[in-house]
Short mmCIF file of C-alpha atoms in Angstrom, two decimals:
data_model
loop_
_atom_site.label_atom_id
_atom_site.label_comp_id
_atom_site.label_asym_id
_atom_site.label_seq_id
_atom_site.Cartn_x
_atom_site.Cartn_y
_atom_site.Cartn_z
CA PRO I 38 -55.10 38.11 42.60
CA GLU I 39 -55.11 41.65 44.46
CA LEU I 40 -54.14 40.25 47.91
CA VAL I 41 -51.57 38.46 46.29
CA SER I 42 -50.27 41.59 44.37
CA ASP I 43 -50.05 43.34 47.51
CA PHE I 44 -48.65 41.01 49.52
CA VAL I 45 -45.68 40.75 46.93
CA LEU I 46 -45.33 44.57 47.07
CA ALA I 47 -44.99 44.67 50.79
CA LEU I 48 -42.59 41.82 50.46
CA PHE I 49 -40.54 44.07 48.43
CA SER I 50 -41.28 47.44 49.49
CA GLU I 51 -37.42 47.92 50.45
CA ASP I 52 -36.84 48.12 47.11
CA ILE I 53 -37.25 51.49 46.08
CA GLU I 54 -34.90 51.59 42.94
CA GLU I 55 -37.04 48.50 41.59
CA ARG I 56 -33.83 46.44 40.89
CA TRP I 57 -35.94 43.67 40.98
CA PRO I 58 -38.74 43.13 37.63
CA VAL I 59 -41.81 41.61 38.14
CA SER I 60 -41.31 38.35 36.76
CA ILE I 61 -38.36 37.92 39.35
CA ARG I 62 -40.57 38.89 42.04
CA ASN I 63 -43.24 36.56 41.49
CA ILE I 64 -40.75 33.62 41.14
CA LEU I 65 -38.85 34.47 44.55
CA THR I 66 -42.44 34.80 46.23
CA ALA I 67 -43.64 31.42 44.93
CA THR I 68 -40.36 29.85 46.01
CA LEU I 69 -41.30 31.15 49.64
CA LEU I 70 -44.74 29.92 49.82
CA ARG I 71 -43.38 26.38 48.47
CA TYR I 72 -40.76 25.87 51.55
CA TYR I 73 -42.12 28.29 53.94
CA ASP I 74 -43.52 25.28 55.98
CA GLU I 75 -40.51 23.22 55.98
CA PHE I 76 -38.22 26.49 56.73
CA ILE I 77 -40.55 26.91 59.96
CA TYR I 78 -40.13 23.14 60.71
CA VAL I 79 -36.38 23.46 60.28
CA ILE I 80 -35.85 26.53 62.69
CA GLU I 81 -38.42 24.98 65.45
CA GLN I 82 -35.68 22.14 65.26
CA HIS I 83 -33.06 24.43 66.58
CA PRO I 84 -30.81 22.49 69.20
CA ASN I 85 -30.72 25.75 71.69
CA GLY I 86 -34.37 26.36 71.18
CA LEU I 87 -33.50 29.91 69.83
CA TYR I 88 -36.87 30.19 68.06
CA ASP I 89 -39.75 28.73 70.05
CA ASP I 90 -41.50 31.56 69.22
CA ASN I 91 -40.68 31.51 65.15
CA SER I 92 -42.08 35.00 64.92
CA ARG I 93 -39.03 36.08 66.05
CA HIS I 94 -36.92 34.89 63.39
CA ALA I 95 -36.66 37.92 60.32
CA LEU I 96 -38.19 35.85 57.47
CA VAL I 97 -41.22 35.04 59.52
CA HIS I 98 -41.63 38.48 61.09
CA THR I 99 -41.13 39.92 57.33
CA VAL I 100 -43.73 37.77 56.19
CA ASN I 101 -46.26 38.69 58.85
CA ARG I 102 -45.53 42.43 58.11
CA ALA I 103 -46.04 41.87 55.05
CA LEU I 104 -49.70 40.01 55.13
CA ARG I 105 -50.50 42.62 57.94
CA LEU I 106 -49.95 45.22 55.00
CA ALA I 107 -51.64 43.33 52.25
CA LYS I 108 -54.61 42.55 55.12
CA ALA I 109 -54.21 39.08 53.96
CA PRO I 110 -55.39 36.61 56.58
CA ARG I 111 -52.89 33.66 57.80
CA VAL I 112 -55.22 31.32 56.33
CA THR I 113 -55.25 32.30 53.08
CA PHE I 114 -51.48 32.61 53.10
CA ASN I 115 -51.63 28.95 54.12
CA LEU I 116 -54.01 28.08 51.46
CA TRP I 117 -51.11 30.14 48.79
CA CYS I 118 -48.42 27.96 50.01
CA LYS I 119 -50.79 24.35 49.85
CA GLU I 120 -51.57 25.88 46.02
CA VAL I 121 -48.24 26.57 44.81
CA ARG I 122 -46.70 22.81 46.22
CA ASP I 123 -49.80 21.41 44.63
CA GLY I 124 -49.08 23.48 41.67
CA PHE I 125 -45.37 22.36 41.57
CA GLY I 126 -46.00 18.78 42.00
CA VAL I 127 -48.87 18.64 39.14
CA ASN I 128 -46.20 20.39 36.63
CA ASN I 129 -43.31 18.37 37.99
CA PHE I 130 -45.33 15.39 38.05
CA MET I 131 -43.61 12.75 35.61
CA ALA I 132 -40.15 14.10 36.99
CA LEU I 133 -40.62 13.71 40.65
CA PRO I 134 -39.96 10.83 42.86
CA ILE I 135 -43.36 9.49 44.14
CA ASP I 136 -42.48 9.44 47.61
CA LEU I 137 -41.87 13.66 47.25
CA LEU I 138 -45.40 13.72 45.95
CA PRO I 139 -48.57 14.73 48.43
CA PRO I 140 -50.44 11.71 49.63
CA ASP I 141 -53.68 12.94 48.14
CA ALA I 142 -51.85 13.65 44.22
CA VAL I 143 -50.78 9.85 44.14
CA ARG I 144 -54.21 8.24 45.58
CA ASP I 145 -56.19 8.92 42.81
CA THR I 146 -53.75 9.10 40.17
CA LYS I 147 -54.08 6.97 36.54
CA ILE I 148 -51.53 6.01 34.18
CA ASP I 149 -52.31 5.68 30.24
CA PRO I 150 -50.15 2.83 29.03
CA ARG I 151 -50.50 3.61 25.33
CA SER I 152 -47.40 6.07 26.11
CA LEU I 153 -45.43 3.33 27.44
CA PHE I 154 -46.08 0.91 24.57
CA ASP I 155 -44.81 3.84 22.28
CA ARG I 156 -41.93 4.18 23.93
CA TYR I 157 -41.21 0.37 23.97
CA ASN I 158 -41.70 0.07 20.41
CA SER I 159 -39.63 2.91 19.71
CA LEU I 160 -36.97 1.43 22.02
CA CYS I 161 -37.25 -1.55 20.09
CA SER I 162 -37.02 -0.28 16.65
CA SER I 163 -33.74 1.56 18.04
CA TYR I 164 -32.03 -1.73 19.43
CA ASN I 165 -33.28 -3.24 15.89
CA GLY I 166 -31.22 -0.43 14.20
CA LEU I 167 -28.29 -0.60 16.08
CA PHE I 168 -28.36 -4.67 15.96
CA ALA I 169 -28.23 -4.17 11.80
CA GLN I 170 -25.61 -1.48 12.33
CA LYS I 171 -23.75 -3.63 14.43
CA MET I 172 -23.97 -6.63 11.61
CA ASN I 173 -23.09 -4.19 9.22
CA LEU I 174 -20.24 -3.11 11.08
CA GLU I 175 -19.01 -6.79 11.34
CA ASP I 176 -19.69 -7.41 7.57
CA ASP I 177 -17.14 -4.36 6.78
CA VAL I 178 -14.63 -5.53 9.23
CA SER I 179 -14.42 -8.83 7.78
CA GLN I 180 -14.20 -7.18 4.31
CA LEU I 181 -11.43 -5.07 5.87
CA ARG I 182 -9.74 -7.99 6.74
CA LEU I 183 -9.85 -9.55 3.24
CA ASP I 184 -8.79 -6.48 1.76
CA VAL I 185 -5.99 -6.32 4.03
CA ALA I 186 -4.71 -9.85 3.00
CA HIS I 187 -5.03 -9.15 -0.32
CA LEU I 188 -3.29 -5.81 -0.24
CA SER I 189 -0.34 -7.82 1.80
CA CYS I 190 -0.43 -10.29 -0.95
CA SER I 191 -0.01 -7.78 -3.82
CA LEU I 192 2.59 -6.09 -1.55
CA GLN I 193 4.92 -9.22 -1.10
CA ARG I 194 4.24 -9.78 -5.30
CA MET I 195 5.33 -6.19 -6.11
CA GLU I 196 8.27 -6.34 -3.63
CA LYS I 197 9.36 -9.22 -5.56
CA VAL I 198 8.98 -7.68 -8.61
CA ILE I 199 10.73 -4.71 -7.73
CA VAL I 200 13.66 -6.64 -6.32
CA ALA I 201 13.74 -8.78 -9.95
CA ASP I 202 13.60 -5.22 -11.73
CA GLN I 203 16.52 -3.75 -9.48
CA ASN I 204 18.64 -6.62 -9.85
CA GLU I 205 18.09 -6.72 -13.90
CA LEU I 206 18.65 -2.77 -13.40
CA LEU I 207 21.88 -3.28 -11.79
CA THR I 208 23.02 -6.10 -14.50
CA ARG I 209 22.50 -3.91 -17.20
CA VAL I 210 24.37 -1.12 -15.49
CA VAL I 211 27.37 -3.32 -14.58
CA ASN I 212 27.02 -4.54 -18.38
CA VAL I 213 27.53 -0.79 -19.36
CA LEU I 214 29.92 -0.04 -17.04
CA GLU I 215 32.31 -3.30 -18.39
CA ILE I 216 31.53 -2.38 -21.98
CA LYS I 217 32.48 0.80 -21.48
CA PHE I 218 35.71 0.13 -19.32
CA ASP I 219 36.49 -2.88 -21.72
CA LYS I 220 36.44 -5.15 -18.68
CA GLN I 221 33.43 -7.35 -19.84
CA ASP I 222 33.59 -10.81 -19.25
CA ASN I 223 34.35 -13.08 -22.25
CA LYS I 224 30.84 -14.73 -22.31
CA VAL I 225 28.09 -12.83 -24.02
CA ARG I 226 24.85 -12.22 -21.59
CA THR I 227 23.04 -15.42 -22.14
CA LEU I 228 19.16 -15.02 -23.42
CA PRO I 229 16.28 -16.78 -22.27
CA VAL I 230 15.12 -19.69 -23.67
CA GLU I 231 11.81 -18.28 -25.13
CA ASP I 232 13.82 -15.34 -26.58
CA ARG I 233 16.11 -17.76 -28.60
CA MET I 234 15.57 -18.43 -32.53
CA PHE I 235 17.82 -21.04 -34.30
CA PHE I 236 19.81 -19.13 -36.51
CA SER I 237 18.25 -21.27 -39.93
CA ASP I 238 14.80 -20.15 -38.73
CA SER I 239 15.98 -16.46 -38.51
CA MET I 240 17.39 -16.23 -42.02
CA LYS I 241 13.92 -17.86 -43.29
CA ARG I 242 12.57 -14.73 -42.44
CA TRP I 243 15.31 -12.60 -44.32
CA ARG I 244 14.93 -11.14 -48.04
CA LYS I 245 17.83 -11.85 -50.31
CA ASP I 246 17.85 -8.02 -51.45
CA PHE I 247 18.75 -6.89 -47.94
CA SER I 248 21.50 -4.03 -47.80
CA LEU I 249 24.22 -4.20 -45.80
CA LYS I 250 22.74 -1.75 -43.52
CA GLU I 251 19.79 -4.39 -43.32
CA ILE I 252 21.44 -7.04 -42.67
CA PHE I 253 23.57 -5.29 -39.94
CA VAL I 254 20.05 -4.08 -38.07
CA ARG I 255 18.81 -7.71 -38.34
CA TYR I 256 21.90 -9.37 -37.19
CA PHE I 257 21.86 -7.63 -33.66
CA THR I 258 17.84 -7.42 -33.50
CA ASP I 259 17.35 -11.37 -34.28
CA HIS I 260 20.20 -12.39 -31.98
CA CYS I 261 21.97 -14.16 -34.57
CA PHE I 262 25.34 -14.77 -32.69
CA GLU I 263 23.12 -16.26 -29.39
CA GLY I 264 21.12 -18.14 -32.45
CA TYR I 265 24.11 -19.68 -34.29
CA GLU I 266 25.58 -20.88 -30.88
CA PHE I 267 22.23 -22.25 -29.52
CA GLU I 268 21.39 -24.12 -32.79
CA LYS I 269 25.06 -25.51 -33.26
CA ASN I 270 24.80 -27.28 -29.89
CA SER I 271 21.35 -28.42 -29.92
CA SER I 272 20.25 -32.04 -30.31
CA GLU I 273 18.66 -31.45 -33.72
CA PHE I 274 21.56 -30.05 -35.06
CA LYS I 275 23.44 -33.00 -34.50
CA THR I 276 21.07 -35.21 -36.32
CA LYS I 277 21.00 -33.09 -39.32
CA LEU I 278 23.06 -34.37 -42.32
CA PRO I 279 26.40 -32.98 -42.99
CA SER I 280 25.17 -31.13 -46.18
CA GLU I 281 22.62 -29.28 -44.22
CA LYS I 282 25.05 -28.43 -41.32
CA ASN I 283 27.47 -26.92 -43.70
CA SER I 284 24.77 -24.89 -45.70
CA ILE I 285 24.15 -23.37 -42.26
CA LYS I 286 27.62 -22.82 -41.48
CA GLY I 287 28.39 -21.20 -44.66
CA GLN I 288 25.43 -18.87 -44.21
CA TYR I 289 26.34 -17.70 -40.94
CA LYS I 290 30.21 -17.67 -42.21
CA ARG I 291 29.22 -15.15 -44.99
CA LEU I 292 27.15 -13.01 -42.48
CA LYS I 293 29.67 -12.91 -40.02
CA LYS I 294 32.20 -11.97 -42.76
CA THR I 295 29.70 -9.00 -43.62
CA ILE I 296 29.26 -7.44 -39.62
CA LYS I 297 32.92 -8.10 -38.97
CA VAL I 298 33.87 -5.61 -41.91
CA MET I 299 30.88 -3.45 -40.60
CA LEU I 300 32.63 -3.00 -37.16
CA TYR I 301 35.62 -1.93 -38.31
CA PHE I 302 33.57 1.70 -39.29
CA CYS I 303 31.60 1.69 -36.25
CA ASP I 304 32.32 4.11 -33.54
CA SER I 305 31.52 2.08 -30.86
CA PHE I 306 29.72 -1.40 -30.48
CA PRO I 307 25.65 -1.89 -30.60
CA LYS I 308 24.43 -1.79 -27.17
CA PRO I 309 22.09 -5.09 -25.79
CA ILE I 310 18.57 -4.81 -26.32
CA PRO I 311 16.66 -2.98 -23.86
CA GLN I 312 14.14 -4.89 -21.50
CA ASP I 313 11.87 -1.90 -21.34
CA PRO I 314 9.86 -1.95 -24.29
CA SER I 315 9.55 2.07 -24.20
CA SER I 316 13.39 2.31 -24.88
CA LEU I 317 12.75 0.03 -27.87
CA VAL I 318 12.71 2.62 -30.42
CA THR I 319 15.21 4.50 -29.62
CA TRP I 320 17.50 1.47 -29.72
CA GLN I 321 16.07 0.45 -33.36
CA ARG I 322 16.90 4.51 -34.29
CA GLN I 323 20.55 4.27 -32.46
CA LEU I 324 21.35 1.14 -34.10
CA SER I 325 19.90 2.01 -37.85
CA SER I 326 21.82 5.26 -37.37
CA LEU I 327 25.13 3.74 -36.59
CA ALA I 328 24.63 1.07 -39.54
CA GLU I 329 24.21 3.91 -41.78
CA TRP I 330 27.04 5.73 -40.40
CA ALA I 331 29.43 2.37 -40.95
CA MET I 332 28.22 2.12 -44.69
CA LYS I 333 29.08 5.28 -45.42
CA ALA I 334 32.29 5.17 -44.03
CA LEU I 335 32.95 1.83 -45.93
CA MET I 336 31.86 3.33 -49.28
CA GLU I 337 34.67 6.03 -48.99
CA GLU I 338 37.41 3.59 -47.87
CA ILE I 339 36.46 1.14 -51.03
CA PRO I 340 38.24 2.49 -54.04
CA ASN I 341 35.88 2.86 -57.40
CA CYS I 342 33.04 1.65 -54.91
CA PRO I 343 29.99 0.16 -56.69
CA ASN I 344 26.56 1.36 -56.14
CA ARG I 345 25.67 -1.84 -54.22
CA ILE I 346 28.01 -3.59 -51.78
CA THR I 347 26.75 -7.50 -51.28
CA PRO I 348 28.50 -9.73 -48.78
CA ALA I 349 29.79 -11.83 -52.14
CA TYR I 350 31.55 -8.59 -52.87
CA LEU I 351 33.01 -8.22 -49.63
CA LEU I 352 34.03 -11.68 -49.79
CA LYS I 353 36.26 -11.21 -53.04
CA SER I 354 37.49 -7.78 -52.27
CA GLU I 355 41.20 -7.28 -51.93
CA ILE I 356 40.98 -4.10 -49.53
CA VAL I 357 39.11 -6.14 -47.14
CA LYS I 358 41.41 -9.00 -47.28
CA ASP I 359 44.13 -6.08 -46.27
CA TRP I 360 41.80 -5.02 -43.48
CA ASP I 361 41.57 -8.72 -41.97
CA ASN I 362 45.49 -9.23 -42.48
CA PRO I 363 47.05 -7.85 -39.09
CA ASP I 364 50.39 -7.51 -40.91
CA SER I 365 49.10 -5.15 -43.22
CA PRO I 366 49.33 -1.60 -42.91
CA LEU I 367 45.67 -1.10 -43.75
CA ALA I 368 44.75 -3.49 -40.93
CA LYS I 369 42.00 -2.44 -39.12
CA GLY I 370 40.39 -3.34 -35.48
CA PRO I 371 36.82 -3.27 -34.02
CA PRO I 372 35.27 -0.54 -31.90
CA LYS I 373 37.35 -0.17 -28.49
CA ASP I 374 34.06 -1.16 -26.25
CA THR I 375 33.36 -4.32 -28.08
CA PRO I 376 33.17 -7.42 -25.38
CA SER I 377 35.67 -9.92 -25.14
CA ALA I 378 33.35 -12.58 -26.05
CA ILE I 379 32.61 -10.61 -29.88
CA LEU I 380 36.33 -10.07 -30.06
CA ALA I 381 37.14 -13.80 -29.60
CA HIS I 382 34.29 -14.78 -32.04
CA PHE I 383 35.08 -12.44 -34.76
CA GLY I 384 38.87 -13.07 -34.32
CA PHE I 385 39.54 -9.76 -33.26
CA VAL I 386 42.15 -10.82 -30.26
CA ASN I 387 45.29 -11.41 -32.78
CA LEU I 388 44.15 -8.91 -34.85
CA THR I 389 43.62 -6.78 -32.20
CA ARG I 390 46.83 -7.18 -30.90
CA HIS I 391 48.94 -7.32 -34.28
CA CYS I 392 47.37 -3.49 -35.29
CA THR I 393 48.59 -2.24 -31.85
CA ASP I 394 52.35 -3.65 -32.65
CA ALA I 395 51.93 -2.07 -36.14
CA ALA I 396 51.08 0.94 -35.10
CA ILE I 397 54.14 1.10 -32.36
CA LEU I 398 56.27 -0.03 -35.22
CA SER I 399 55.18 2.73 -37.16
CA ARG I 400 55.15 5.59 -35.04
CA HIS I 401 58.83 4.55 -34.04
CA ALA I 402 60.01 4.36 -37.64
CA ARG I 403 58.37 8.14 -37.71
CA ASP I 404 60.56 9.06 -34.82
CA TYR I 405 63.45 7.60 -36.41
#
C-alpha cells in the first residue's frame, strides 16, 4: 500500500494546488493500470514506427518516472495492472460478455441455477399477471361496446321523444296564437281516444247540487263537448232506445245552455288543458277564477237575483232570453278569443253578427 500511495503521489506531483481529490486520483490511477498494456500495444502498432522505443512516449515516461520516485519495481507495477484488471472483471462479471473476461476467470467459473429459476418464475408470474390484465381489458372493451350500443339506442329513443314533444309544443303554441288572433280552425282539437269519455258516463260522476261555477269548471275539465260528440257518433249510441237518446240530448242541451250563459260574462275563453302535469294546477286555478268572475258578473246582471242560480232558472229567465236574442238591445256575445268551432257549436256565429250590426246601428243613432 505504501508503494501504491507513493506511486500516486508521484503521478500527481505537479498538482501543487491539490485540485484533484484523493478519490479522483485513485480512480484515474486505477484506470491507467487497467488499460496500460492495451495502450502500450496501440502505440507499438504506429504505422511509422515512431514508438518502437515506447519509453520515448510522454505517458510511458511519466509512469517510469513515478515508479522510479516511488522505488517500485516493474514487476510490482505489472502485478498492479493484473490485479486491477482481474478485480474489474470480478466486480462486473454479470455485466461483461464472456469474450472480455480473462481465460482463467472463465475456466473455473460455476453458476448457481437457482437464481435463474427464480428469475424464470418471476417472469412467468409477470406474464400471467399481464395475461389476466389483457383478459380483463378485453372484457372491459366488450362491456364498453355494449354500453355504447345501449346509449345509442337510448339516444335514438330520446331524440324521438324530443321531436314528439317539440311537435306537440309547436302545436300548442300555434293553437294559442290562433286563439289570440281569432284564426283557429273550425275544428276543435281532437283528443286521443284514451282521453275520451262518453258524456253520459261523465255526468254520472256529477252531483245534483253542483253550483254554476262547479258546472262550468267540470264542463271543461271532463271534456263534455268532445265526450258528447264522441258518444253521439258512436255505434253504441245508435243502438240505444229513442227515450235514452232523448234523455242524453236533453241533458246536454241544458248543460250547453248553462255554459253559453256563463261564457257571456267571461273575459276570455278557457285555455286547453295543458299536457304538462306540472301546469295542471295552474290551469285549474285559472279556470276556477274565470268561473268565479263570470258567476259574480252574472248575478249582478240579473235583477232580483236569487241566492242560488240553477240551470233550470236560466232556462226560464226572461233576461237570459234577451241575452240570447240577437235582435234585443241586451244581446250578449262570447269572448273574443272563442274558437270558431265553439262559436258554431253554441250558436254564437249569427248572434255575434247581429250583435255587431246592432252596435253599429246604435252608434249611428247616437251620432245622428
